[in-house]
PDB file of C-alpha atoms in Angstrom:
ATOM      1  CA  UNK A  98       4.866  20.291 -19.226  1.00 82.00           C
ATOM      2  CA  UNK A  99       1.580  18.615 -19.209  1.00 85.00           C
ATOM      3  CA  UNK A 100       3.461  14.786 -19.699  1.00 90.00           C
ATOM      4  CA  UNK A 101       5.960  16.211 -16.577  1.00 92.00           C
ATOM      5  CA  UNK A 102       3.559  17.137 -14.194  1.00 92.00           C
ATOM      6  CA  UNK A 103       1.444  13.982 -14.917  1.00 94.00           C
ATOM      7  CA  UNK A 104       4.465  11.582 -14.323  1.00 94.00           C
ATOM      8  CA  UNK A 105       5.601  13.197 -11.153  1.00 95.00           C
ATOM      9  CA  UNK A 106       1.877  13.025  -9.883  1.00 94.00           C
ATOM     10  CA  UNK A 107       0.865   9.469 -10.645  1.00 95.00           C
ATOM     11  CA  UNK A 108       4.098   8.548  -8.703  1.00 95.00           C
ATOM     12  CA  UNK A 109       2.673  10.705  -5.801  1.00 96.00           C
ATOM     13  CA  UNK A 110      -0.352   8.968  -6.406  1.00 95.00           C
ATOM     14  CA  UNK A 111       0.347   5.476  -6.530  1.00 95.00           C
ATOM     15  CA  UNK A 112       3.315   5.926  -3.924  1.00 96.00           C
ATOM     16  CA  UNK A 113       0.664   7.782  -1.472  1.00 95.00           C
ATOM     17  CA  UNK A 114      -2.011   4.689  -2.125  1.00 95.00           C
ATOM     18  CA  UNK A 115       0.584   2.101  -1.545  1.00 95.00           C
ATOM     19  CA  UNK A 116       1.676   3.778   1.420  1.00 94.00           C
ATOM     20  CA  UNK A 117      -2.224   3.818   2.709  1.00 94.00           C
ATOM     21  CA  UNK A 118      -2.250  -0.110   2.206  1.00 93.00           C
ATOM     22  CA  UNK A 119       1.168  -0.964   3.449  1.00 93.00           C
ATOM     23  CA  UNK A 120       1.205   0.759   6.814  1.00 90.00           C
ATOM     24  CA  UNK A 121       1.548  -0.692   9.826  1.00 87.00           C
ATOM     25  CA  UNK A 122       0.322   2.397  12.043  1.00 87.00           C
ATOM     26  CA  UNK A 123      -2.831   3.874  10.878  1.00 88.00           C
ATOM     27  CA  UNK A 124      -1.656   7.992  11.560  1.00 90.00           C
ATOM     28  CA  UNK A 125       0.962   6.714   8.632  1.00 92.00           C
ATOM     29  CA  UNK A 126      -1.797   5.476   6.485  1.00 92.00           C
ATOM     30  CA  UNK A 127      -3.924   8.705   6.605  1.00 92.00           C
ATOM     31  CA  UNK A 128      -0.848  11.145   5.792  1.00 92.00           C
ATOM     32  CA  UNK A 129      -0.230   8.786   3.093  1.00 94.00           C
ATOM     33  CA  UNK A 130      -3.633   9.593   2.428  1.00 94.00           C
ATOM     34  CA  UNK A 131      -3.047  13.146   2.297  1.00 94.00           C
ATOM     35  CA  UNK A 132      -0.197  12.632  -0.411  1.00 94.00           C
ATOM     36  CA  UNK A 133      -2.439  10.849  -2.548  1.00 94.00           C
ATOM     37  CA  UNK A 134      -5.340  13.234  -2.386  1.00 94.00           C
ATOM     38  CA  UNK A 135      -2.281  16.248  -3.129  1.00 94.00           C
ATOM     39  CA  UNK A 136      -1.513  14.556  -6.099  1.00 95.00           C
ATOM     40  CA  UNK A 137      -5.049  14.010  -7.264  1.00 94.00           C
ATOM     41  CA  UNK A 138      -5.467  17.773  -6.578  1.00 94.00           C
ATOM     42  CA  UNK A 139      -3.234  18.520  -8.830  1.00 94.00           C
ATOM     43  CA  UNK A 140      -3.997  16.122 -11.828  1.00 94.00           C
ATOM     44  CA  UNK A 141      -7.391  17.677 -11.321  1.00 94.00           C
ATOM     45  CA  UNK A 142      -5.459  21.062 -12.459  1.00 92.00           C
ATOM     46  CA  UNK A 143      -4.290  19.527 -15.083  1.00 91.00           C
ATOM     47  CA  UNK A 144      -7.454  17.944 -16.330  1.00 91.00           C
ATOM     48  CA  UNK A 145      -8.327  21.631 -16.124  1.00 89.00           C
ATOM     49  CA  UNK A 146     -10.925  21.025 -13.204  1.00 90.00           C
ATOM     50  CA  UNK A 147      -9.816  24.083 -11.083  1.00 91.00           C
ATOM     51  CA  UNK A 148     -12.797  24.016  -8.680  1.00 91.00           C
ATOM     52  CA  UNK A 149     -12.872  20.481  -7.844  1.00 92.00           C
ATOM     53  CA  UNK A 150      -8.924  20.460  -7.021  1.00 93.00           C
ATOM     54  CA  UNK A 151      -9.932  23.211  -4.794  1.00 91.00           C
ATOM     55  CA  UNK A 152     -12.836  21.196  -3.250  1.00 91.00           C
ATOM     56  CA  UNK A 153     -10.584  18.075  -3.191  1.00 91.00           C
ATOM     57  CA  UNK A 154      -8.255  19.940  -1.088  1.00 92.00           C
ATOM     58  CA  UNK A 155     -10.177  21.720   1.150  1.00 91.00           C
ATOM     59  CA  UNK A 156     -12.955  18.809   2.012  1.00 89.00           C
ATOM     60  CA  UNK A 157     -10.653  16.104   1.613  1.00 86.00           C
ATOM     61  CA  UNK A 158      -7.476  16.895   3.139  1.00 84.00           C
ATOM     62  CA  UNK A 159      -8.735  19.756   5.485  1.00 85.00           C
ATOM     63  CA  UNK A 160     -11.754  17.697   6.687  1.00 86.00           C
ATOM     64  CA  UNK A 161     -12.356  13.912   5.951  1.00 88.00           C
ATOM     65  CA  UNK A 162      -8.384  13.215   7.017  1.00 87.00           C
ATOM     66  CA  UNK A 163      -8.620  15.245  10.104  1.00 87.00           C
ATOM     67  CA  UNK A 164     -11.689  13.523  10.890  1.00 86.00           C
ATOM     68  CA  UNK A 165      -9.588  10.376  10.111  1.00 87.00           C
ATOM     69  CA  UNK A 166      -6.505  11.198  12.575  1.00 86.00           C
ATOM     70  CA  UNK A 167      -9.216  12.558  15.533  1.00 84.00           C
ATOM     71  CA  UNK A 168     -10.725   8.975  15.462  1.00 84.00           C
ATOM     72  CA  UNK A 169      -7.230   7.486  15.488  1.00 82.00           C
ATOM     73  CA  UNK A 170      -6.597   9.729  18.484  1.00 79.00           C
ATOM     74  CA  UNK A 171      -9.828   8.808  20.000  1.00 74.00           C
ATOM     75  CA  UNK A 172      -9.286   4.587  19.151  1.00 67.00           C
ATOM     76  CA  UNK A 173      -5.744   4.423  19.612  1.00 59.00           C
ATOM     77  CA  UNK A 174      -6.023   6.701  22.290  1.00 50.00           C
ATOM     78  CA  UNK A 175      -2.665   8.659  21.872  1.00 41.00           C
ATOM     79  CA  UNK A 176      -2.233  12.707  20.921  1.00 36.00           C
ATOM     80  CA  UNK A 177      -2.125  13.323  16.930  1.00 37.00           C
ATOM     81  CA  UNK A 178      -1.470  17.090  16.321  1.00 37.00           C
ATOM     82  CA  UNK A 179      -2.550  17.648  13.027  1.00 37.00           C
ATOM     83  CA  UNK A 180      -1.237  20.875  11.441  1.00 38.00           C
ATOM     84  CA  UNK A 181      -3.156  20.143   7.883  1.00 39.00           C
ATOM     85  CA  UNK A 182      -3.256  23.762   6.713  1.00 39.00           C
ATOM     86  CA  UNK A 183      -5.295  24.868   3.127  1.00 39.00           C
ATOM     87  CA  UNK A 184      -3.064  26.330   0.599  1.00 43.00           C
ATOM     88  CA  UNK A 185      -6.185  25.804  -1.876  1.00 44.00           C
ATOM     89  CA  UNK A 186      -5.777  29.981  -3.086  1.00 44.00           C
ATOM     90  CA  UNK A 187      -1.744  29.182  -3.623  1.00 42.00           C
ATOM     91  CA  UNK A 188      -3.017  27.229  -6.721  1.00 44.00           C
ATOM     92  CA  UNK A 189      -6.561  28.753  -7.185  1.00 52.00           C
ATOM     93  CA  UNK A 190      -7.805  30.428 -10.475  1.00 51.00           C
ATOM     94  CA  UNK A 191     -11.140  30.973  -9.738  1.00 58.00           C
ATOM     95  CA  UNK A 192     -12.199  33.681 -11.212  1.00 59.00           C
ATOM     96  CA  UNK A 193     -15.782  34.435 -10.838  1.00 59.00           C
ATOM     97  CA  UNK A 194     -16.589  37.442 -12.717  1.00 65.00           C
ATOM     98  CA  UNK A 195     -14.476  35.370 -15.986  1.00 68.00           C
ATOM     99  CA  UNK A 196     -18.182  34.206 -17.626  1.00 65.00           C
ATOM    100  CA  UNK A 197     -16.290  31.092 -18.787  1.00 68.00           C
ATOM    101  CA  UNK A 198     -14.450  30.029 -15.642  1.00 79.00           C
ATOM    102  CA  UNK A 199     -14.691  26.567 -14.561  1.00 82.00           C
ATOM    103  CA  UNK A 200     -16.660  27.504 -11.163  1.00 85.00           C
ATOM    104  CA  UNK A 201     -19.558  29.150 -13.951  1.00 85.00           C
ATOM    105  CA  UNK A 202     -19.972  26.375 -15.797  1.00 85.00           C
ATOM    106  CA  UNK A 203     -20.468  24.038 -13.331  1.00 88.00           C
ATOM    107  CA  UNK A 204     -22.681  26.482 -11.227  1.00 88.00           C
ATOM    108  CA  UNK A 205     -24.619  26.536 -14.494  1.00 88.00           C
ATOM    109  CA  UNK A 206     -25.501  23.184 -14.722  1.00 88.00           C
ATOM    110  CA  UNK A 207     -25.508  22.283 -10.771  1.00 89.00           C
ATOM    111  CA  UNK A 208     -27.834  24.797 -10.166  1.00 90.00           C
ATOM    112  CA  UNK A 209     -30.366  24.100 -13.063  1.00 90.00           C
ATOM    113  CA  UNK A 210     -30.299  20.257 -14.624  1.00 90.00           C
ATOM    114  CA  UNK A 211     -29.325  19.252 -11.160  1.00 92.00           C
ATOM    115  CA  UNK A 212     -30.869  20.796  -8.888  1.00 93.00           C
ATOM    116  CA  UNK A 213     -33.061  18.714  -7.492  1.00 94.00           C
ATOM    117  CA  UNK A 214     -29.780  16.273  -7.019  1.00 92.00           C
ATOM    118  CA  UNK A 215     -28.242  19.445  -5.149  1.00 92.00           C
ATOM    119  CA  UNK A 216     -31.185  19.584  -2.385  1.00 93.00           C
ATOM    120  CA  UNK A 217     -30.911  16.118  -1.941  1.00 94.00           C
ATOM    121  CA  UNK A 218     -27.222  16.550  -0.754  1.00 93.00           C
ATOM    122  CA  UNK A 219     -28.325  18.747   1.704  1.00 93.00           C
ATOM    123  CA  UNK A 220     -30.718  16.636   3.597  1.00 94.00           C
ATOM    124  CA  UNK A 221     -28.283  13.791   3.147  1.00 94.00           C
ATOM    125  CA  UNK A 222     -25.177  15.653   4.573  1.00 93.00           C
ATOM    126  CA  UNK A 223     -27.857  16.961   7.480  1.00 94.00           C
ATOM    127  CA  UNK A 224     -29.250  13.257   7.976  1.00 94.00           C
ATOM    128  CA  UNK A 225     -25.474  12.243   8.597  1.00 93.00           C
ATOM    129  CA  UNK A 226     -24.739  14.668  10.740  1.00 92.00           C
ATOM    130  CA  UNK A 227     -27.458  13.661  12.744  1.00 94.00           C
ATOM    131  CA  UNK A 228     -27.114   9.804  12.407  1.00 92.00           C
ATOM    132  CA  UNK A 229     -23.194  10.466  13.684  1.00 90.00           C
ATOM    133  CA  UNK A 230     -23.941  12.630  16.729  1.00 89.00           C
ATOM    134  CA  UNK A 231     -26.551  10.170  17.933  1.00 90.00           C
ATOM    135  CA  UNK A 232     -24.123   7.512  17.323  1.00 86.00           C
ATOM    136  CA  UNK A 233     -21.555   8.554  19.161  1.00 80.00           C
ATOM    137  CA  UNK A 234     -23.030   9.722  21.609  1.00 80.00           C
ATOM    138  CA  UNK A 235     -22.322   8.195  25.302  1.00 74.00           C
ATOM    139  CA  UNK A 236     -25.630   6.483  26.447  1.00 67.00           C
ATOM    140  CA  UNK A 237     -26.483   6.638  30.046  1.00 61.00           C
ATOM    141  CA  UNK A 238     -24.449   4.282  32.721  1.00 62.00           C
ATOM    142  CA  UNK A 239     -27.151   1.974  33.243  1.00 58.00           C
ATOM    143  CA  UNK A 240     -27.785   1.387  29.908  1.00 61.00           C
ATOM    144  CA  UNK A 241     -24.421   0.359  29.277  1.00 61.00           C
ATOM    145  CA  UNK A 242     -23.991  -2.105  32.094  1.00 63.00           C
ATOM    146  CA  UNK A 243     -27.197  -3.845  31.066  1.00 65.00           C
ATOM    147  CA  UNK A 244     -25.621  -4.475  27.719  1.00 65.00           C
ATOM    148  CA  UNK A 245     -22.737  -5.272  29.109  1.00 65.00           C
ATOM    149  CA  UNK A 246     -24.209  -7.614  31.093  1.00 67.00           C
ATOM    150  CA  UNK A 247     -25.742  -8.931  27.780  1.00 67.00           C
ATOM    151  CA  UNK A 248     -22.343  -9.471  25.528  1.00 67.00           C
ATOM    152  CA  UNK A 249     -20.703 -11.753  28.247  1.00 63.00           C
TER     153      UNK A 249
ATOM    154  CA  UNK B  18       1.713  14.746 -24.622  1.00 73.00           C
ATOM    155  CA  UNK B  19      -0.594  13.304 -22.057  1.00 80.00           C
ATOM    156  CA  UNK B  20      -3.772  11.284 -24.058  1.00 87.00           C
ATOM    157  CA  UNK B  21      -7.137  10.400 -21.959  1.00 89.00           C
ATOM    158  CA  UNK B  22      -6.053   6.369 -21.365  1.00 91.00           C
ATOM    159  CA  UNK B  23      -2.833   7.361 -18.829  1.00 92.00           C
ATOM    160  CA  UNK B  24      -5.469   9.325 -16.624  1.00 94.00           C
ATOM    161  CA  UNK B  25      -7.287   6.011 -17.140  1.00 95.00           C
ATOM    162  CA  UNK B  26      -4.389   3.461 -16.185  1.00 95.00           C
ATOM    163  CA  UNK B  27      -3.559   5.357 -13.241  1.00 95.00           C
ATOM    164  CA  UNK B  28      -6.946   5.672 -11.867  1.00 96.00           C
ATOM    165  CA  UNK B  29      -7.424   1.795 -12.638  1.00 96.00           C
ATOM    166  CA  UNK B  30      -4.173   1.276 -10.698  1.00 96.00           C
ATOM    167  CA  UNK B  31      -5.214   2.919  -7.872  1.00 96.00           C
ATOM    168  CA  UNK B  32      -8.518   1.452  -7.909  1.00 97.00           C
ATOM    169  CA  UNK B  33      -7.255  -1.758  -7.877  1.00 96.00           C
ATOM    170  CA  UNK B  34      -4.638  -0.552  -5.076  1.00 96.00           C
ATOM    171  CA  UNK B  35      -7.846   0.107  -3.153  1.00 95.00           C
ATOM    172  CA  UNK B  36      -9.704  -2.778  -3.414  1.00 96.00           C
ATOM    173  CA  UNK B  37      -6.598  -5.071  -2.621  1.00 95.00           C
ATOM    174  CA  UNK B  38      -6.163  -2.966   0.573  1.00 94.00           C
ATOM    175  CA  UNK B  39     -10.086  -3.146   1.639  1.00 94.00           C
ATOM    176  CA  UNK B  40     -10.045  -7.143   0.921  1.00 93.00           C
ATOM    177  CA  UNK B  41      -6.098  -7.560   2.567  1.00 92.00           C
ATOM    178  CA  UNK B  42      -6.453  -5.276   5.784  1.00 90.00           C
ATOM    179  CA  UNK B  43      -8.207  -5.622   8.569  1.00 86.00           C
ATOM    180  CA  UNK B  44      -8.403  -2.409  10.724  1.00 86.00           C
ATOM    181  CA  UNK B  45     -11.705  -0.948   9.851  1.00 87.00           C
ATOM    182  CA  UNK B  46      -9.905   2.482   9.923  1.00 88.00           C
ATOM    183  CA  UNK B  47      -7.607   1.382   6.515  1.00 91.00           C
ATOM    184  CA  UNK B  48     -10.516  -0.435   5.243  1.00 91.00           C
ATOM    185  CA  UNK B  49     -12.454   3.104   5.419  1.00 92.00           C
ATOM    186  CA  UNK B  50      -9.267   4.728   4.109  1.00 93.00           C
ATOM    187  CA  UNK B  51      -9.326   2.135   1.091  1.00 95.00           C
ATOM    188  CA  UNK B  52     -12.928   2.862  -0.016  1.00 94.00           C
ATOM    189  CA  UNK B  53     -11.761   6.492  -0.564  1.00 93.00           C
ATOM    190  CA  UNK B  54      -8.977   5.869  -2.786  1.00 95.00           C
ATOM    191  CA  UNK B  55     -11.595   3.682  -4.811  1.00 96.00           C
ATOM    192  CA  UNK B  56     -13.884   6.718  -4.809  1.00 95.00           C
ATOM    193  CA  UNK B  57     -10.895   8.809  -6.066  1.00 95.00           C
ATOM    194  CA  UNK B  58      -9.929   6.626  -8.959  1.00 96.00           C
ATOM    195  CA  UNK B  59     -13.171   6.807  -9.643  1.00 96.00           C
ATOM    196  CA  UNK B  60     -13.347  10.445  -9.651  1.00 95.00           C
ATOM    197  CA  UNK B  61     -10.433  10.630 -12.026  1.00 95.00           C
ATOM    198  CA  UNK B  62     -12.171   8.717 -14.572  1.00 96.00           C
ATOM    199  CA  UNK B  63     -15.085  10.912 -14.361  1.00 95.00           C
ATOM    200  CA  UNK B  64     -13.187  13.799 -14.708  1.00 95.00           C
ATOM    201  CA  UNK B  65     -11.275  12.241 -17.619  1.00 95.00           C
ATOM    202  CA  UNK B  66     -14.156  11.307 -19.625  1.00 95.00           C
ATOM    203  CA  UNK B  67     -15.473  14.951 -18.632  1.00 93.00           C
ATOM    204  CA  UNK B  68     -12.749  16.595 -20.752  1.00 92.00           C
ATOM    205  CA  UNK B  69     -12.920  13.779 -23.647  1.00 93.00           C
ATOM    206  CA  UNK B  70     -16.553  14.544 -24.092  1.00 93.00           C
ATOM    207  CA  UNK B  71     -16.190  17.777 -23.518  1.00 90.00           C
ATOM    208  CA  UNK B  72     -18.875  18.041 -21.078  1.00 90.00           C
ATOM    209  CA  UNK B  73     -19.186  19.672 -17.499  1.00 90.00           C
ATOM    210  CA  UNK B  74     -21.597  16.639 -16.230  1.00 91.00           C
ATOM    211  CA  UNK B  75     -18.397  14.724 -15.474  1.00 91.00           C
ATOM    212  CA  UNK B  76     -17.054  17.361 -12.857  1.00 92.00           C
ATOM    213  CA  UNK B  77     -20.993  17.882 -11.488  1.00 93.00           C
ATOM    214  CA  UNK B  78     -20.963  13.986 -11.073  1.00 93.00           C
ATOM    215  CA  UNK B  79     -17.476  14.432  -8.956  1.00 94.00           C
ATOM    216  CA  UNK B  80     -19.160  17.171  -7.352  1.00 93.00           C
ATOM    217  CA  UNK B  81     -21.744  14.368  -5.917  1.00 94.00           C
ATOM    218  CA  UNK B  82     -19.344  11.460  -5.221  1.00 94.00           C
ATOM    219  CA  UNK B  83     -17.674  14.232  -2.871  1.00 92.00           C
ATOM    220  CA  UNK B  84     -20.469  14.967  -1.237  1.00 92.00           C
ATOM    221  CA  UNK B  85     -21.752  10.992  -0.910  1.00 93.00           C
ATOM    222  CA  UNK B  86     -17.727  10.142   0.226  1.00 92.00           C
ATOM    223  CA  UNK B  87     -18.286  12.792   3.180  1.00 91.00           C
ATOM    224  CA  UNK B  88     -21.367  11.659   4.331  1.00 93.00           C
ATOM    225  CA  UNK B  89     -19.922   8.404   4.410  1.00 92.00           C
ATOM    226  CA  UNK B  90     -17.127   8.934   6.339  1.00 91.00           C
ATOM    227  CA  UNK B  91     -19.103  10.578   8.898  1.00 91.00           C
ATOM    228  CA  UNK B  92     -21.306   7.968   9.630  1.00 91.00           C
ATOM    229  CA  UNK B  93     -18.324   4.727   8.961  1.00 90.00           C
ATOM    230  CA  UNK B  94     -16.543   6.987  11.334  1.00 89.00           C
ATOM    231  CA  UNK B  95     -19.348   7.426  13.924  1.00 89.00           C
ATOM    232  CA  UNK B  96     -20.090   3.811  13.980  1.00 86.00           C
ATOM    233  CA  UNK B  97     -15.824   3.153  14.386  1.00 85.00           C
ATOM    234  CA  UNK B  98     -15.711   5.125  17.851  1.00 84.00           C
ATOM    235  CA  UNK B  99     -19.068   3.216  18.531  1.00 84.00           C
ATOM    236  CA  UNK B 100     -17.818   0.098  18.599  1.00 82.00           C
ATOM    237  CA  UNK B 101     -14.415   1.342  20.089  1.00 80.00           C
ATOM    238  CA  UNK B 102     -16.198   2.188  23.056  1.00 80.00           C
ATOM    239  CA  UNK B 103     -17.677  -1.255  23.791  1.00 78.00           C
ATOM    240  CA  UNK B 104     -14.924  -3.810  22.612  1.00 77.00           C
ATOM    241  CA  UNK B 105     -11.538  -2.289  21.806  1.00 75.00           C
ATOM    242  CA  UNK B 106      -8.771  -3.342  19.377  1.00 72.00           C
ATOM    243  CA  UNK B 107     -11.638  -4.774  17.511  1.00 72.00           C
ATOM    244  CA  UNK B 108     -10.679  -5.486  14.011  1.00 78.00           C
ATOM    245  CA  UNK B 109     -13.669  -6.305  11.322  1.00 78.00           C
ATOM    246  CA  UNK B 110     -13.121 -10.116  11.316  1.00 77.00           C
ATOM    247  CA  UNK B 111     -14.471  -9.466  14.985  1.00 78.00           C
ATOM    248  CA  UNK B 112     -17.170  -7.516  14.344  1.00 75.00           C
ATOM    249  CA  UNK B 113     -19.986 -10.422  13.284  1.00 74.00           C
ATOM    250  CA  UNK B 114     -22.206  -9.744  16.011  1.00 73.00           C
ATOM    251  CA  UNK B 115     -24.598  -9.105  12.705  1.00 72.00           C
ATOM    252  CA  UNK B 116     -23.940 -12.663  10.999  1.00 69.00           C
ATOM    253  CA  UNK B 117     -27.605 -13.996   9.669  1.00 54.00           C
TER     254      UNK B 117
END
């Protein structure tokens, strides 16, 4: 069962990744994308990682790769309607009140040997945030003629 | 039954898949799209290893390169509609405005 599901995923997998690199339009490279994350969802499961195939799902596919086709909607500047939906508790077994369940034992060492590592995430994800909205944003009309003005 | 080094050969296939793309394409969108399958084969290794060893660092190490691969995207992302705004259709061999 184990050999089975490995096979069929790895094809997923490396079909998914080649499908990323070989694509001509970019919306066809990030559902590609999605494939291959699917696929490493699942070997996850089989590598009995249940709370990291949930995590892959859910921040990967739910939220880097819509990220991904917004931009392409925003660059390329033509309408993606994304319909990525989360069937993470289809395949979840988290079960938090089992003392051994895979979401315990990595809460037990996140929260105590690695703490300090944990925090850190924190201000990192919050110093992105930041750094992205600031980015982005538009800067007044002026501004942008000047510079303009500068580049030719 | 499945042993340790197929989890291995497929994540160094698609590691490899990854970097080929990032050096091959051009559009920094793929290239971004690239660097996440390296982070994945990456992950798989971890996770791999993880269940060899039989320790739970592996998976807390995952845990992190999540977390690092979102901030990431955020910002590569951020700085991709940035520079779509002043020169678009740029691709990165156009983008050496920061050449020393």
């Amino acid at each position: 069962m184990e050999t089975a599901v490995f096979i069929v995923c790895a094809a997923i997998v490396l079909a998914g990744a080649l499908g990323v690199v070989l694509a001509r339009n970019p919306v066809h490279a990030a559902l590609s994308l999605v494939g291959t994350l699917f696929g490493m969802a699942v070997l996850f499961l089989n590598l009995e990682a249940h709370f990291l195939a949930a995590v892959q799902i859910i921040v990967y596919a739910g939220a880097i790769v819509v990220l991904f086709l917004f931009v392409i909607g925003l660059a390329v500047a033509f309408l993606v309607t994304s319909d990525v939906g989360l069937p993470a508790e289809a395949v979840l077994r988290l079960d938090i009140t089992d003392q051994y369940s895979n979401l315990r034992q990595i809460a037990a060492v996140l929260f105590t040997d690695y703490v300090y590592a944990f925090e850190a995430t924190a201000a990192l994800l919050t110093i992105s945030v930041v750094g992205a909205v600031v980015m982005s944003r538009r800067v007044a009309r002026a501004d942008q003629a000047q510079q303009a003005a500068e580049d030719d | 039954m499945v042993t340790a080094s197929w989890y291995l050969i497929l994540a160094a296939g698609l590691f490899t898949i990854g970097a080929v793309g990032l050096l091959v394409r051009r559009n920094p969108l793929i290239m971004f799209m690239c660097v996440e399958l390296m982070l994945n084969a990456v992950n798989l290794t971890f996770i791999t290893f993880g269940r060899e060893l039989n320790d739970i660092g592996g998976q807390v190490s995952v845990f992190f390169v999540l977390v690092v691969a979102a901030a990431e995207v955020v910002v590569g992302l951020a700085i991709v509609v940035a520079i779509n705004r002043r020169r678009p259709q740029a691709t990165a061999d156009d983008l050496s405005a920061l050449r020393g």
